[in-house]
Coordinates of C-alpha atoms and ligand atoms in Angstrom, one line a residue:
M847 CA 6.6 23.7 -38.7
E848 CA 8.7 23.2 -35.6
K849 CA 9.3 19.5 -34.9
E850 CA 8.1 18.2 -31.5
L851 CA 11.1 17.2 -29.4
R852 CA 11.0 14.0 -27.4
S853 CA 11.8 14.4 -23.8
V854 CA 14.8 12.6 -22.4
Q855 CA 16.7 12.5 -19.1
I856 CA 20.4 12.8 -19.2
P857 CA 22.7 12.7 -16.2
E858 CA 24.9 15.6 -15.3
F859 CA 27.9 13.7 -16.7
T860 CA 27.7 10.9 -19.2
T861 CA 30.0 9.2 -21.7
V862 CA 29.5 9.2 -25.5
R863 CA 28.6 5.6 -25.3
D864 CA 26.0 6.0 -22.6
L865 CA 24.5 9.0 -24.3
S866 CA 24.1 6.9 -27.5
T867 CA 22.3 4.2 -25.4
I868 CA 20.0 6.8 -23.9
L869 CA 19.1 8.3 -27.2
D870 CA 19.0 4.9 -28.9
V871 CA 21.4 5.9 -31.7
S872 CA 24.8 4.7 -32.8
P873 CA 27.8 6.1 -30.9
I874 CA 29.2 7.1 -34.3
D875 CA 26.3 9.4 -34.9
V876 CA 26.9 11.0 -31.5
I877 CA 30.6 11.5 -32.3
K878 CA 29.7 13.0 -35.7
E879 CA 27.3 15.4 -34.0
L880 CA 29.9 16.4 -31.5
M881 CA 32.3 17.0 -34.3
N882 CA 29.8 19.2 -36.1
N883 CA 29.8 21.3 -32.9
G884 CA 33.6 21.4 -32.8
I885 CA 34.1 18.8 -30.2
M886 CA 36.4 15.9 -30.8
A887 CA 35.4 13.0 -28.5
T888 CA 36.1 9.3 -28.2
I889 CA 33.5 6.8 -27.3
N890 CA 34.4 6.6 -23.7
Q891 CA 34.9 10.3 -23.2
Q892 CA 32.9 12.0 -20.6
I893 CA 30.7 14.9 -21.6
D894 CA 28.7 17.3 -19.5
F895 CA 25.0 17.8 -19.6
D896 CA 25.1 21.0 -21.6
T897 CA 27.1 19.3 -24.4
A898 CA 24.9 16.2 -24.3
A899 CA 21.8 18.4 -24.5
I900 CA 23.0 20.1 -27.7
V901 CA 23.6 16.7 -29.3
A902 CA 20.3 15.4 -28.0
E903 CA 18.4 18.3 -29.5
E904 CA 20.0 17.9 -32.9
M905 CA 18.8 14.3 -32.7
G906 CA 15.2 15.3 -31.9
F907 CA 15.3 15.1 -28.1
E908 CA 14.7 17.6 -25.4
A909 CA 17.2 16.9 -22.6
H910 CA 16.7 17.5 -18.9
L911 CA 18.5 16.5 -15.8
P912 CA 17.0 13.7 -13.7
I913 CA 14.8 15.0 -10.9
P914 CA 16.6 14.2 -7.7
E915 CA 14.8 11.8 -5.5
V916 CA 14.8 12.9 -2.0
E917 CA 15.7 9.9 0.0
A918 CA 14.8 10.1 3.6
T919 CA 17.2 8.8 6.1
E920 CA 16.0 6.6 8.9
E921 CA 16.1 9.4 11.4
E922 CA 14.0 11.6 9.1
E923 CA 11.6 8.8 8.6
A924 CA 10.8 8.9 12.3
Q925 CA 9.1 12.2 11.6
P926 CA 5.9 12.7 9.8
L927 CA 6.4 13.7 6.1
M928 CA 4.7 17.0 6.7
V929 CA 7.4 18.0 9.1
R930 CA 10.1 16.8 6.6
L931 CA 8.5 18.9 3.9
L932 CA 9.4 22.0 5.8
A933 CA 13.1 21.0 6.2
G934 CA 14.3 23.5 3.6
E935 CA 12.1 26.4 4.9
N936 CA 13.3 29.4 6.8
P937 CA 11.5 29.2 10.2
E938 CA 10.6 32.9 9.8
D939 CA 8.4 32.1 6.8
L940 CA 6.3 29.5 8.6
E941 CA 2.8 30.2 9.8
P942 CA 0.3 28.0 11.7
R943 CA -1.9 25.9 9.4
P944 CA -5.0 23.8 10.2
P945 CA -4.5 20.2 11.2
V946 CA -5.4 17.4 8.9
I947 CA -7.4 14.6 10.6
T948 CA -8.2 11.1 9.6
L949 CA -10.6 8.7 11.3
L950 CA -9.4 5.2 11.8
G951 CA -11.0 2.2 13.5
H952 CA -12.9 -1.0 13.2
V953 CA -15.8 -1.4 10.8
D954 CA -19.2 -0.2 12.1
H955 CA -17.7 1.6 15.0
G956 CA -19.0 4.9 13.6
K957 CA -16.3 6.6 11.6
T958 CA -18.7 7.6 8.8
S959 CA -21.4 8.7 11.2
L960 CA -18.9 10.9 13.0
L961 CA -17.5 12.4 9.8
D962 CA -21.1 13.2 8.8
I963 CA -22.1 14.7 12.0
I964 CA -19.0 16.8 12.2
R965 CA -19.6 18.0 8.7
N966 CA -23.2 18.8 9.2
T967 CA -22.9 20.6 12.5
S968 CA -19.7 22.5 12.1
V969 CA -19.2 23.3 8.5
Q970 CA -18.1 26.9 8.0
E971 CA -20.0 28.7 10.7
G972 CA -22.2 31.4 9.2
E973 CA -22.5 29.7 5.9
V974 CA -25.5 27.5 6.8
G975 CA -27.4 26.2 3.9
G976 CA -24.4 25.5 1.7
I977 CA -24.7 22.0 0.2
T978 CA -21.5 20.2 1.0
Q979 CA -20.0 18.1 -1.8
H980 CA -18.1 14.9 -1.2
I981 CA -14.7 15.7 -2.6
G982 CA -12.6 13.5 -0.4
A983 CA -12.0 16.0 2.4
Y984 CA -13.7 18.9 4.1
Q985 CA -13.0 21.7 6.5
V986 CA -14.8 22.8 9.6
V987 CA -14.4 25.9 11.7
H988 CA -14.3 25.5 15.5
E989 CA -13.6 28.4 17.8
N990 CA -12.5 30.4 14.8
K991 CA -9.9 27.8 13.9
R992 CA -10.1 25.5 10.9
I993 CA -9.7 21.7 10.9
T994 CA -9.4 19.6 7.8
F995 CA -11.0 16.2 7.8
L996 CA -10.1 13.5 5.3
D997 CA -13.4 12.0 4.2
T998 CA -12.3 8.4 3.4
P999 CA -12.1 6.8 6.8
G1000 CA -10.1 3.7 7.6
H1001 CA -6.4 2.8 7.8
E1002 CA -6.4 1.3 4.3
A1003 CA -6.8 4.7 2.7
F1004 CA -4.4 6.3 5.1
T1005 CA -1.7 3.8 4.6
A1006 CA -2.2 3.6 0.8
M1007 CA -1.2 7.3 0.8
R1008 CA 1.8 6.6 2.9
A1009 CA 2.8 3.7 0.7
R1010 CA 2.9 6.1 -2.1
G1011 CA 5.2 8.4 -0.1
A1012 CA 2.6 10.9 1.0
Q1013 CA 1.6 11.9 4.4
G1014 CA -2.0 10.8 5.2
A1015 CA -2.8 13.1 8.1
D1016 CA -1.4 15.0 11.1
I1017 CA -3.6 13.4 13.7
A1018 CA -5.5 10.1 13.8
V1019 CA -8.8 9.9 15.6
L1020 CA -9.2 6.3 16.6
V1021 CA -12.9 5.5 16.7
V1022 CA -13.7 2.7 19.2
A1023 CA -17.3 1.7 19.8
A1024 CA -17.9 1.7 23.6
D1025 CA -20.1 -1.4 23.3
D1026 CA -17.8 -3.4 21.1
G1027 CA -14.3 -2.4 22.3
V1028 CA -10.9 -3.1 20.7
M1029 CA -11.3 -5.2 17.6
P1030 CA -8.8 -6.5 15.0
Q1031 CA -9.1 -3.4 12.8
T1032 CA -8.7 -1.2 15.9
R1033 CA -5.4 -2.9 16.5
E1034 CA -4.4 -2.5 12.9
A1035 CA -5.4 1.1 13.0
I1036 CA -3.2 1.7 16.1
S1037 CA -0.2 0.0 14.3
H1038 CA -0.8 2.1 11.2
A1039 CA -1.0 5.4 13.1
R1040 CA 2.1 4.5 15.1
A1041 CA 4.0 3.6 12.0
A1042 CA 3.2 7.0 10.6
H1043 CA 4.3 8.7 13.8
V1044 CA 1.1 10.7 14.1
P1045 CA -0.6 11.4 17.5
I1046 CA -3.7 9.4 18.3
I1047 CA -6.9 10.8 19.9
V1048 CA -9.4 8.2 21.0
A1049 CA -13.1 8.9 20.2
L1050 CA -15.1 6.5 22.4
N1051 CA -18.2 6.3 20.3
K1052 CA -21.7 5.0 20.9
I1053 CA -21.7 5.9 24.6
D1054 CA -25.5 6.4 24.3
K1055 CA -25.9 2.6 24.1
D1056 CA -27.1 0.7 27.2
N1057 CA -24.3 -1.9 26.9
A1058 CA -21.6 0.7 26.5
N1059 CA -18.7 -0.1 28.7
P1060 CA -16.1 2.7 28.5
E1061 CA -13.9 1.4 31.4
L1062 CA -13.5 -2.0 29.7
V1063 CA -12.5 -0.3 26.5
K1064 CA -9.9 1.8 28.3
Q1065 CA -8.5 -1.3 29.8
Q1066 CA -8.3 -2.9 26.4
L1067 CA -6.7 0.2 25.0
S1068 CA -4.0 0.2 27.7
D1069 CA -3.3 -3.4 26.8
E1070 CA -2.5 -2.1 23.4
G1071 CA -0.2 0.5 24.9
L1072 CA -2.6 3.4 24.6
V1073 CA -3.0 4.5 28.2
V1074 CA -5.7 7.2 28.4
E1075 CA -5.5 10.3 30.6
D1076 CA -7.8 9.2 33.4
W1077 CA -5.8 6.0 33.7
G1078 CA -2.7 8.1 34.2
G1079 CA -1.5 8.0 30.6
E1080 CA -1.2 10.6 27.9
V1081 CA -3.7 9.6 25.4
I1082 CA -6.7 11.9 25.1
C1083 CA -10.0 9.9 25.1
V1084 CA -13.3 11.7 24.3
P1085 CA -16.6 9.9 24.9
V1086 CA -18.9 10.7 22.0
S1087 CA -22.1 9.6 20.4
A1088 CA -22.5 10.3 16.7
R1089 CA -26.2 9.3 16.9
M1090 CA -27.1 11.6 19.9
Q1091 CA -24.5 14.3 18.9
I1092 CA -22.8 14.1 22.2
G1093 CA -19.2 15.1 22.7
I1094 CA -18.6 16.4 19.2
D1095 CA -17.5 19.9 20.4
E1096 CA -15.1 18.3 22.9
L1097 CA -13.6 16.1 20.2
L1098 CA -13.0 19.2 18.0
E1099 CA -11.6 21.1 21.0
N1100 CA -9.1 18.3 21.8
I1101 CA -8.1 18.1 18.1
L1102 CA -7.3 21.8 18.3
L1103 CA -5.4 21.2 21.6
V1104 CA -3.2 18.5 20.2
S1105 CA -2.6 20.7 17.1
E1106 CA -1.5 23.6 19.3
V1107 CA 1.0 21.4 21.0
Q1108 CA 2.3 19.9 17.7
E1109 CA 2.5 23.4 16.1
F1110 CA 1.6 22.3 12.5
K1111 CA 3.1 24.9 10.2
A1112 CA 3.6 25.7 6.6
N1113 CA 4.9 28.5 4.4
P1114 CA 2.0 29.9 2.5
N1115 CA 4.2 32.1 0.3
R1116 CA 5.7 29.5 -2.0
P1117 CA 4.5 27.3 -4.9
A1118 CA 2.1 24.6 -3.6
V1119 CA 3.0 21.0 -2.9
G1120 CA 0.5 18.5 -1.7
V1121 CA -1.1 15.2 -2.2
V1122 CA -4.0 13.9 -4.3
V1123 CA -6.8 12.8 -2.1
E1124 CA -9.1 11.6 -4.9
G1125 CA -9.0 11.5 -8.6
K1126 CA -11.8 10.7 -11.1
M1127 CA -13.0 11.2 -14.6
D1128 CA -16.0 13.5 -14.8
R1129 CA -18.1 13.1 -17.9
T1130 CA -18.5 16.8 -18.6
R1131 CA -15.5 18.3 -16.9
G1132 CA -12.8 15.8 -17.7
P1133 CA -10.2 14.6 -15.3
I1134 CA -10.7 16.0 -11.8
A1135 CA -8.6 15.7 -8.6
T1136 CA -9.0 16.7 -5.1
V1137 CA -5.7 18.0 -3.8
L1138 CA -4.8 18.7 -0.3
V1139 CA -2.2 21.5 -0.1
H1140 CA 0.6 20.6 2.4
N1141 CA 2.8 23.6 1.9
G1142 CA 2.6 26.8 -0.1
T1143 CA -0.5 28.2 -1.8
L1144 CA -2.2 26.9 -4.9
N1145 CA -3.7 29.5 -7.2
T1146 CA -5.9 29.4 -10.2
G1147 CA -3.7 29.3 -13.3
D1148 CA -0.8 27.5 -11.6
S1149 CA 1.0 24.9 -13.6
F1150 CA 1.6 21.6 -11.9
V1151 CA 2.8 18.0 -12.1
I1152 CA 1.4 15.0 -10.3
G1153 CA 3.5 11.9 -11.1
E1154 CA 3.2 11.6 -14.9
V1155 CA 0.1 13.8 -15.0
Y1156 CA 0.5 17.5 -15.7
G1157 CA -1.7 20.6 -16.3
H1158 CA -2.6 24.0 -15.0
V1159 CA -5.4 24.9 -12.6
R1160 CA -8.3 25.9 -14.9
A1161 CA -10.7 26.2 -11.9
M1162 CA -10.7 25.3 -8.2
F1163 CA -13.6 24.4 -6.0
D1164 CA -13.8 23.9 -2.3
Y1165 CA -15.8 21.2 -0.5
R1166 CA -19.0 23.3 -0.8
G1167 CA -18.6 23.3 -4.6
Q1168 CA -17.8 27.0 -4.5
R1169 CA -15.2 28.4 -6.8
I1170 CA -12.1 29.7 -5.1
D1171 CA -9.0 31.3 -6.5
S1172 CA -6.4 30.4 -4.0
A1173 CA -5.9 27.5 -1.6
P1174 CA -3.5 28.0 1.4
P1175 CA -1.9 25.1 3.4
S1176 CA -4.2 22.3 4.6
T1177 CA -7.0 23.3 2.2
P1178 CA -8.6 20.5 0.2
V1179 CA -9.6 21.7 -3.3
Q1180 CA -11.0 20.1 -6.3
I1181 CA -9.1 21.1 -9.4
L1182 CA -9.8 21.0 -13.1
G1183 CA -7.2 21.1 -15.9
L1184 CA -5.4 17.8 -15.7
S1185 CA -3.9 15.8 -18.5
S1186 CA -5.4 12.6 -17.1
V1187 CA -6.7 11.2 -13.8
P1188 CA -4.0 10.9 -11.0
N1189 CA -4.0 8.3 -8.2
A1190 CA -4.9 9.0 -4.6
G1191 CA -1.7 9.5 -2.7
D1192 CA 0.3 10.9 -5.6
R1193 CA 2.5 13.9 -4.9
F1194 CA 1.3 17.2 -6.3
E1195 CA 3.7 20.0 -7.1
A1196 CA 3.1 23.4 -8.6
V1197 CA 5.9 24.3 -11.1
K1198 CA 7.0 27.4 -13.0
D1199 CA 5.0 27.1 -16.2
D1200 CA 3.2 24.6 -18.4
R1201 CA 6.3 23.8 -20.4
S1202 CA 8.2 22.6 -17.3
A1203 CA 5.1 20.8 -16.0
R1204 CA 4.9 18.8 -19.3
Q1205 CA 8.7 18.2 -19.4
I1206 CA 8.9 16.9 -15.9
A1207 CA 5.8 14.6 -16.3
L1208 CA 7.1 13.2 -19.6
G1209 CA 10.5 12.7 -18.1
R1210 CA 9.0 10.7 -15.4
A1211 CA 7.0 8.7 -17.8
T1212 CA 10.2 7.9 -19.8
R1213 CA 12.1 7.0 -16.7
Q1214 CA 9.3 4.8 -15.5
Q1215 CA 9.6 2.9 -18.8
Q1216 CA 13.3 2.6 -18.5
T1217 CA 13.4 1.5 -15.0
A1218 CA 10.3 -0.6 -14.3
R1219 CA 11.6 -1.7 -11.0
P1220 CA 9.8 -2.2 -7.7
V1221 CA 9.4 0.9 -5.6
V1222 CA 10.8 -0.8 -2.6
D1223 CA 13.1 -3.7 -2.8
L1224 CA 13.2 -5.1 0.6
T1225 CA 14.1 -8.7 1.5
L1226 CA 15.4 -10.1 4.7
E1227 CA 18.7 -10.8 3.0
K1228 CA 19.2 -7.5 1.4
L1229 CA 18.6 -5.8 4.7
F1230 CA 21.9 -7.1 6.0
E1231 CA 23.7 -5.2 3.3
Q1232 CA 21.8 -2.1 4.3
F1233 CA 22.6 -2.7 8.0
Q1234 CA 26.3 -3.0 7.0
T1235 CA 26.3 0.3 5.1
G1236 CA 24.5 1.9 8.0
K1237 CA 21.5 2.8 5.8
V1238 CA 19.2 1.0 8.2
Q1239 CA 19.4 0.5 11.9
E1240 CA 16.2 -1.2 12.4
L1241 CA 14.5 -4.3 11.0
N1242 CA 10.8 -3.5 10.7
V1243 CA 8.6 -6.5 10.9
I1244 CA 5.0 -7.3 10.4
V1245 CA 3.8 -10.6 11.9
K1246 CA 0.6 -12.4 11.0
A1247 CA -0.3 -15.7 12.6
D1248 CA -3.2 -18.1 12.7
V1249 CA -4.1 -17.6 16.3
Q1250 CA -3.3 -15.0 19.0
G1251 CA -1.5 -17.6 21.0
S1252 CA 1.3 -18.1 18.5
I1253 CA 1.9 -14.3 18.0
E1254 CA 3.3 -13.7 21.5
P1255 CA 6.1 -16.2 21.4
I1256 CA 7.1 -15.1 17.9
V1257 CA 7.1 -11.5 18.7
S1258 CA 8.9 -11.8 22.0
S1259 CA 11.6 -14.1 20.5
I1260 CA 12.0 -11.7 17.5
E1261 CA 12.2 -8.7 19.8
E1262 CA 14.9 -10.4 21.8
L1263 CA 17.1 -10.7 18.7
S1264 CA 19.3 -7.8 18.1
A1265 CA 22.8 -7.7 16.6
G1266 CA 25.0 -4.8 17.8
D1267 CA 23.2 -1.6 17.1
I1268 CA 20.5 -3.1 15.0
G1269 CA 17.1 -3.4 16.6
V1270 CA 14.0 -5.2 15.6
N1271 CA 10.9 -3.1 15.4
M1272 CA 7.5 -4.8 15.5
I1273 CA 5.3 -2.6 13.2
H1274 CA 2.2 -4.7 13.4
R1275 CA 1.0 -8.0 14.7
G1276 CA -2.3 -9.7 14.0
T1277 CA -4.2 -12.8 13.3
G1278 CA -5.5 -13.9 9.9
N1279 CA -4.1 -14.2 6.4
I1280 CA -1.7 -11.5 5.0
S1281 CA -3.9 -8.9 3.4
E1282 CA -3.3 -6.0 1.1
S1283 CA -3.5 -3.7 4.0
D1284 CA -0.6 -5.5 5.6
I1285 CA 1.4 -5.1 2.4
M1286 CA 0.6 -1.4 2.2
L1287 CA 1.8 -1.0 5.7
A1288 CA 5.0 -2.9 4.8
I1289 CA 5.6 -0.6 1.9
A1290 CA 4.9 2.5 3.9
S1291 CA 7.2 1.4 6.7
R1292 CA 9.7 -0.6 4.8
A1293 CA 8.9 -3.8 6.6
I1294 CA 9.1 -7.4 5.9
V1295 CA 6.1 -9.6 6.4
I1296 CA 6.3 -12.8 8.3
G1297 CA 3.4 -15.2 8.2
F1298 CA 3.0 -18.1 10.6
N1299 CA 0.5 -20.9 9.7
V1300 CA -1.2 -18.4 7.4
T1301 CA -1.1 -17.6 3.7
A1302 CA -1.1 -14.4 1.7
D1303 CA -4.3 -13.3 -0.1
T1304 CA -3.9 -13.3 -3.9
A1305 CA -4.2 -9.5 -4.1
A1306 CA -1.6 -9.2 -1.3
R1307 CA 0.8 -11.5 -3.0
R1308 CA 0.4 -9.7 -6.3
Q1309 CA 1.0 -6.4 -4.7
A1310 CA 4.0 -7.6 -2.7
E1311 CA 5.5 -8.9 -5.9
S1312 CA 5.1 -5.7 -7.8
E1313 CA 6.3 -3.6 -5.0
G1314 CA 9.2 -5.8 -4.0
I1315 CA 8.0 -6.6 -0.5
E1316 CA 9.1 -9.9 0.9
I1317 CA 6.5 -12.2 2.4
R1318 CA 8.1 -15.1 4.3
L1319 CA 5.8 -17.9 5.3
Y1320 CA 6.6 -20.4 8.0
N1321 CA 5.0 -23.2 10.0
I1322 CA 7.8 -23.7 12.5
I1323 CA 8.5 -20.8 14.9
Y1324 CA 12.1 -21.8 15.4
Q1325 CA 12.7 -21.2 11.7
I1326 CA 11.4 -17.7 11.9
I1327 CA 13.8 -16.9 14.7
D1328 CA 16.6 -18.6 12.9
D1329 CA 16.1 -16.7 9.7
V1330 CA 15.7 -13.3 11.4
Q1331 CA 18.9 -14.0 13.4
K1332 CA 20.7 -15.0 10.3
A1333 CA 19.5 -11.9 8.4
L1334 CA 20.7 -9.7 11.3
T1335 CA 24.1 -11.4 11.1
G1336 CA 24.4 -11.7 7.4
M1337 CA 24.2 -15.5 7.4
L1338 CA 21.0 -16.0 5.5
E1339 CA 21.1 -18.4 2.6
P1340 CA 19.5 -17.0 -0.5
Q1341 CA 16.1 -18.4 -1.4
Y1342 CA 15.3 -19.5 -4.9
A1343 CA 12.0 -19.7 -6.6
D1344 CA 10.9 -21.2 -9.9
V1345 CA 10.0 -18.4 -12.4
A1346 CA 8.1 -19.6 -15.5
T1347 CA 9.6 -18.5 -18.8
G1348 CA 6.8 -19.9 -21.0
H1349 CA 4.1 -22.5 -21.4
A1350 CA 3.3 -25.0 -24.2
L1351 CA 0.1 -26.9 -24.5
V1352 CA 0.3 -30.6 -25.5
R1353 CA -2.0 -31.1 -28.5
A1354 CA -0.9 -34.6 -29.6
V1355 CA 1.4 -37.3 -28.4
F1356 CA 3.7 -39.3 -30.8
R1357 CA 6.1 -42.2 -30.4
V1358 CA 9.4 -41.6 -32.3
S1359 CA 11.9 -44.3 -32.5
R1360 CA 15.1 -43.8 -30.6
V1361 CA 13.7 -40.5 -29.0
G1362 CA 10.8 -42.1 -27.3
Q1363 CA 7.7 -40.1 -26.6
V1364 CA 7.3 -36.6 -28.3
A1365 CA 4.6 -34.1 -27.5
G1366 CA 3.2 -32.0 -30.3
C1367 CA 2.8 -28.6 -28.6
Y1368 CA 1.7 -25.1 -29.1
V1369 CA 3.5 -22.4 -27.2
T1370 CA 0.8 -20.4 -25.5
D1371 CA 2.9 -17.8 -23.8
G1372 CA 6.5 -16.8 -23.3
V1373 CA 9.2 -18.9 -24.8
I1374 CA 10.3 -22.6 -24.4
M1375 CA 14.1 -23.0 -24.6
R1376 CA 16.1 -26.1 -25.5
N1377 CA 18.3 -25.8 -22.4
T1378 CA 15.6 -25.2 -20.0
R1379 CA 14.1 -27.2 -17.2
V1380 CA 10.4 -27.9 -17.4
H1381 CA 7.5 -29.0 -15.2
V1382 CA 4.8 -31.1 -16.8
L1383 CA 1.5 -29.7 -15.4
R1384 CA -1.6 -31.7 -15.3
G1385 CA -4.8 -30.4 -13.7
G1386 CA -2.8 -27.5 -12.4
E1387 CA -0.2 -29.7 -10.6
S1388 CA 3.3 -30.5 -11.5
I1389 CA 3.5 -34.3 -12.2
F1390 CA 7.1 -34.3 -13.4
S1391 CA 10.1 -32.0 -13.5
G1392 CA 13.1 -32.5 -15.8
Q1393 CA 15.2 -31.4 -18.6
I1394 CA 14.1 -31.0 -22.3
A1395 CA 15.7 -33.8 -24.4
S1396 CA 14.8 -32.4 -27.8
L1397 CA 13.0 -29.3 -29.1
K1398 CA 12.1 -29.3 -32.8
R1399 CA 10.2 -27.1 -35.2
F1400 CA 9.2 -29.4 -38.1
Q1401 CA 12.3 -31.6 -38.4
E1402 CA 14.8 -29.0 -37.3
D1403 CA 16.4 -28.8 -33.9
V1404 CA 15.9 -25.3 -32.5
A1405 CA 17.2 -23.4 -29.5
E1406 CA 13.9 -21.8 -28.6
V1407 CA 10.3 -21.6 -29.7
R1408 CA 8.2 -18.5 -29.0
M1409 CA 4.6 -17.9 -28.2
G1410 CA 2.2 -18.6 -31.1
Y1411 CA 4.4 -21.4 -32.7
E1412 CA 4.1 -25.1 -32.7
C1413 CA 6.9 -27.5 -31.8
G1414 CA 7.8 -31.0 -30.8
I1415 CA 9.1 -31.5 -27.2
A1416 CA 10.7 -34.6 -25.7
I1417 CA 11.6 -34.6 -22.0
E1418 CA 14.4 -36.7 -20.5
R1419 CA 13.1 -39.8 -18.7
F1420 CA 9.5 -38.9 -19.2
A1421 CA 7.2 -40.9 -21.5
S1422 CA 3.7 -40.4 -20.2
F1423 CA 2.4 -37.3 -21.9
E1424 CA -1.3 -36.8 -22.3
E1425 CA -3.2 -34.4 -24.5
G1426 CA -4.0 -31.2 -22.5
D1427 CA -0.8 -31.4 -20.4
I1428 CA 1.0 -28.1 -20.1
I1429 CA 4.8 -27.9 -20.3
E1430 CA 6.1 -25.1 -18.2
G1431 CA 9.6 -23.9 -18.9
Y1432 CA 11.2 -22.3 -15.8
R1433 CA 14.4 -21.0 -14.4
K1434 CA 15.5 -20.7 -10.8
E1435 CA 15.6 -17.1 -9.6
R1436 CA 17.0 -15.7 -6.4
V1437 CA 14.2 -14.2 -4.4
S1438 CA 16.1 -13.1 -1.4
Ligands
LIG765 P1 -18.0 2.9 10.1 O1 -18.1 1.5 9.5 O2 -17.0 2.9 11.2 O3 -18.0 4.0 9.2 O4 -19.4 3.0 10.9 P2 -20.8 3.7 10.6 O5 -20.6 5.2 10.8 O6 -21.2 3.3 9.2 O7 -21.7 3.2 11.7 C1 -22.1 1.9 11.9 C2 -23.4 1.7 12.6 O8 -23.3 2.2 13.9 C3 -24.5 2.5 11.9 O9 -25.7 1.7 11.9 C4 -24.7 3.7 12.7 O10 -26.0 4.3 12.7 C5 -24.3 3.2 14.1 N1 -23.8 4.3 15.0 C6 -22.8 5.1 14.7 N2 -22.5 5.9 15.7 C7 -23.4 5.6 16.7 C8 -23.6 6.1 18.0 O11 -23.0 7.0 18.5 N3 -24.6 5.5 18.7 C9 -25.3 4.4 18.2 N4 -26.3 3.9 19.0 N5 -25.2 4.0 17.0 C10 -24.2 4.5 16.2

């Protein structure tokens, strides 16, 4: 039986030594294998991919070249991703495609109601009676033109997609309740749409209400820099009522108008690329995903990869639950035939055949294991290096503060700072603690997050850590300005944080002559090292920090003790252990 080959990525050129590391074999074996193939090579000799692939195959691996990551330049990033996707296309191959719309706005301002009413009144004219399914997106036909709506309203979903490198939508409809006006999430939504460089159309909802005050809302919007047309600006504002079904046609008309101006296009005659809108496990049908095709056409039977997920389209359904065989650009389709459930926001790509799909997906999985690094690694200090190499010309900043009153001075002082060609770009400002939504926006816009007199939610902190986003917390305005200034001029002192290496629980306390007090401990996680610094934690707080004086297993001095083992620990100049104390080993690590 043919042996299953393990997938491995090998660069175009590599040395014998590096190849042996990649394959996790001895360099001698690699040299022997090369000799078997008539190639005499030394350990530091460079070999090309084809040669390396032969050796790899002999050793049970299937080699392929790394998939090039397309890194967008700053300039390109100022364009929506959908536009960038077309960069390699011949303009003659491009055809108009339906716009993809997302509804953003404050909670309870009527996003869901509007989505429902649009769906119910306008779904596929002439196909009345079809029961629409919630698959994460749907299409309507208005004046014989299609419009695609994303069904998950709110900027969190929109930005989560962008944070994963996918374009959320072409146009953002900002829903503002005419009786409630601009609220915190309205402001957030505006920032998120702006950061994504998508046009905004305002839907002024609930105009049926007695206390609706459209003029006041327009005033508030202009305070946010969204000047509506009848105030002399360029932002389209449509008064609507989801409840009374007022203004829905006008809203759709205006969406089509903006689309015409923007000329959304795609090449339908190429393999499909798109984004996952929703993924789930269905008890009878297995993993299912709703995919929105951005470019190309997806056909039943096409092989595809989505991150580390692969498969081929066994069947496709539209938002009415009807089976279809091909999905042109901007079409949302539910697909069956995936190896597992993908995440919303993951890139979808049709590929040549099942074999390539599998290889690419497995290659990504391997690479993911090899380089478990944060997706974005952005700190105030590192930015300076990027400024210097010309990779970044703008410092993107998100500011969260306790009260509105402190935001203005911070923002205006930061905006005044600029060093040479480098500008400071305020992506979002708001009151309240730093939330996950802020971090998503930071990831999507490569921004740093500054907090003034606020903290970061646990979830936000965790996410920032795993994604390599820097949160800087301050309670003195001057220090913010100072740090940003220093970052812009490369003067910022690195910051260090204590990183725990392991914990040991004190189970008993002894007195030992000449040593003093010794704690009989059990290492609960990580490792405790002889040369490490430790905190003594009691009731969750550090009551002492110092150096380990002795570390023993039974009577033996040891260099380290790992999780699951017992040991005796003495700490220099500390003699007040209590049972239940936790000894935390830590090292200082540079965080910026
Ligand atoms: P979302 O949180 O933005 O999705 O808001 P919803 O669509 O859930 O709407 C919040 C509330 O406002 C619900 O009770 C709706 O019935 C109500 N609502 C939505 N649109 C209108 C409208 O045009 N007029 C009135 N009077 N109420 C509305």
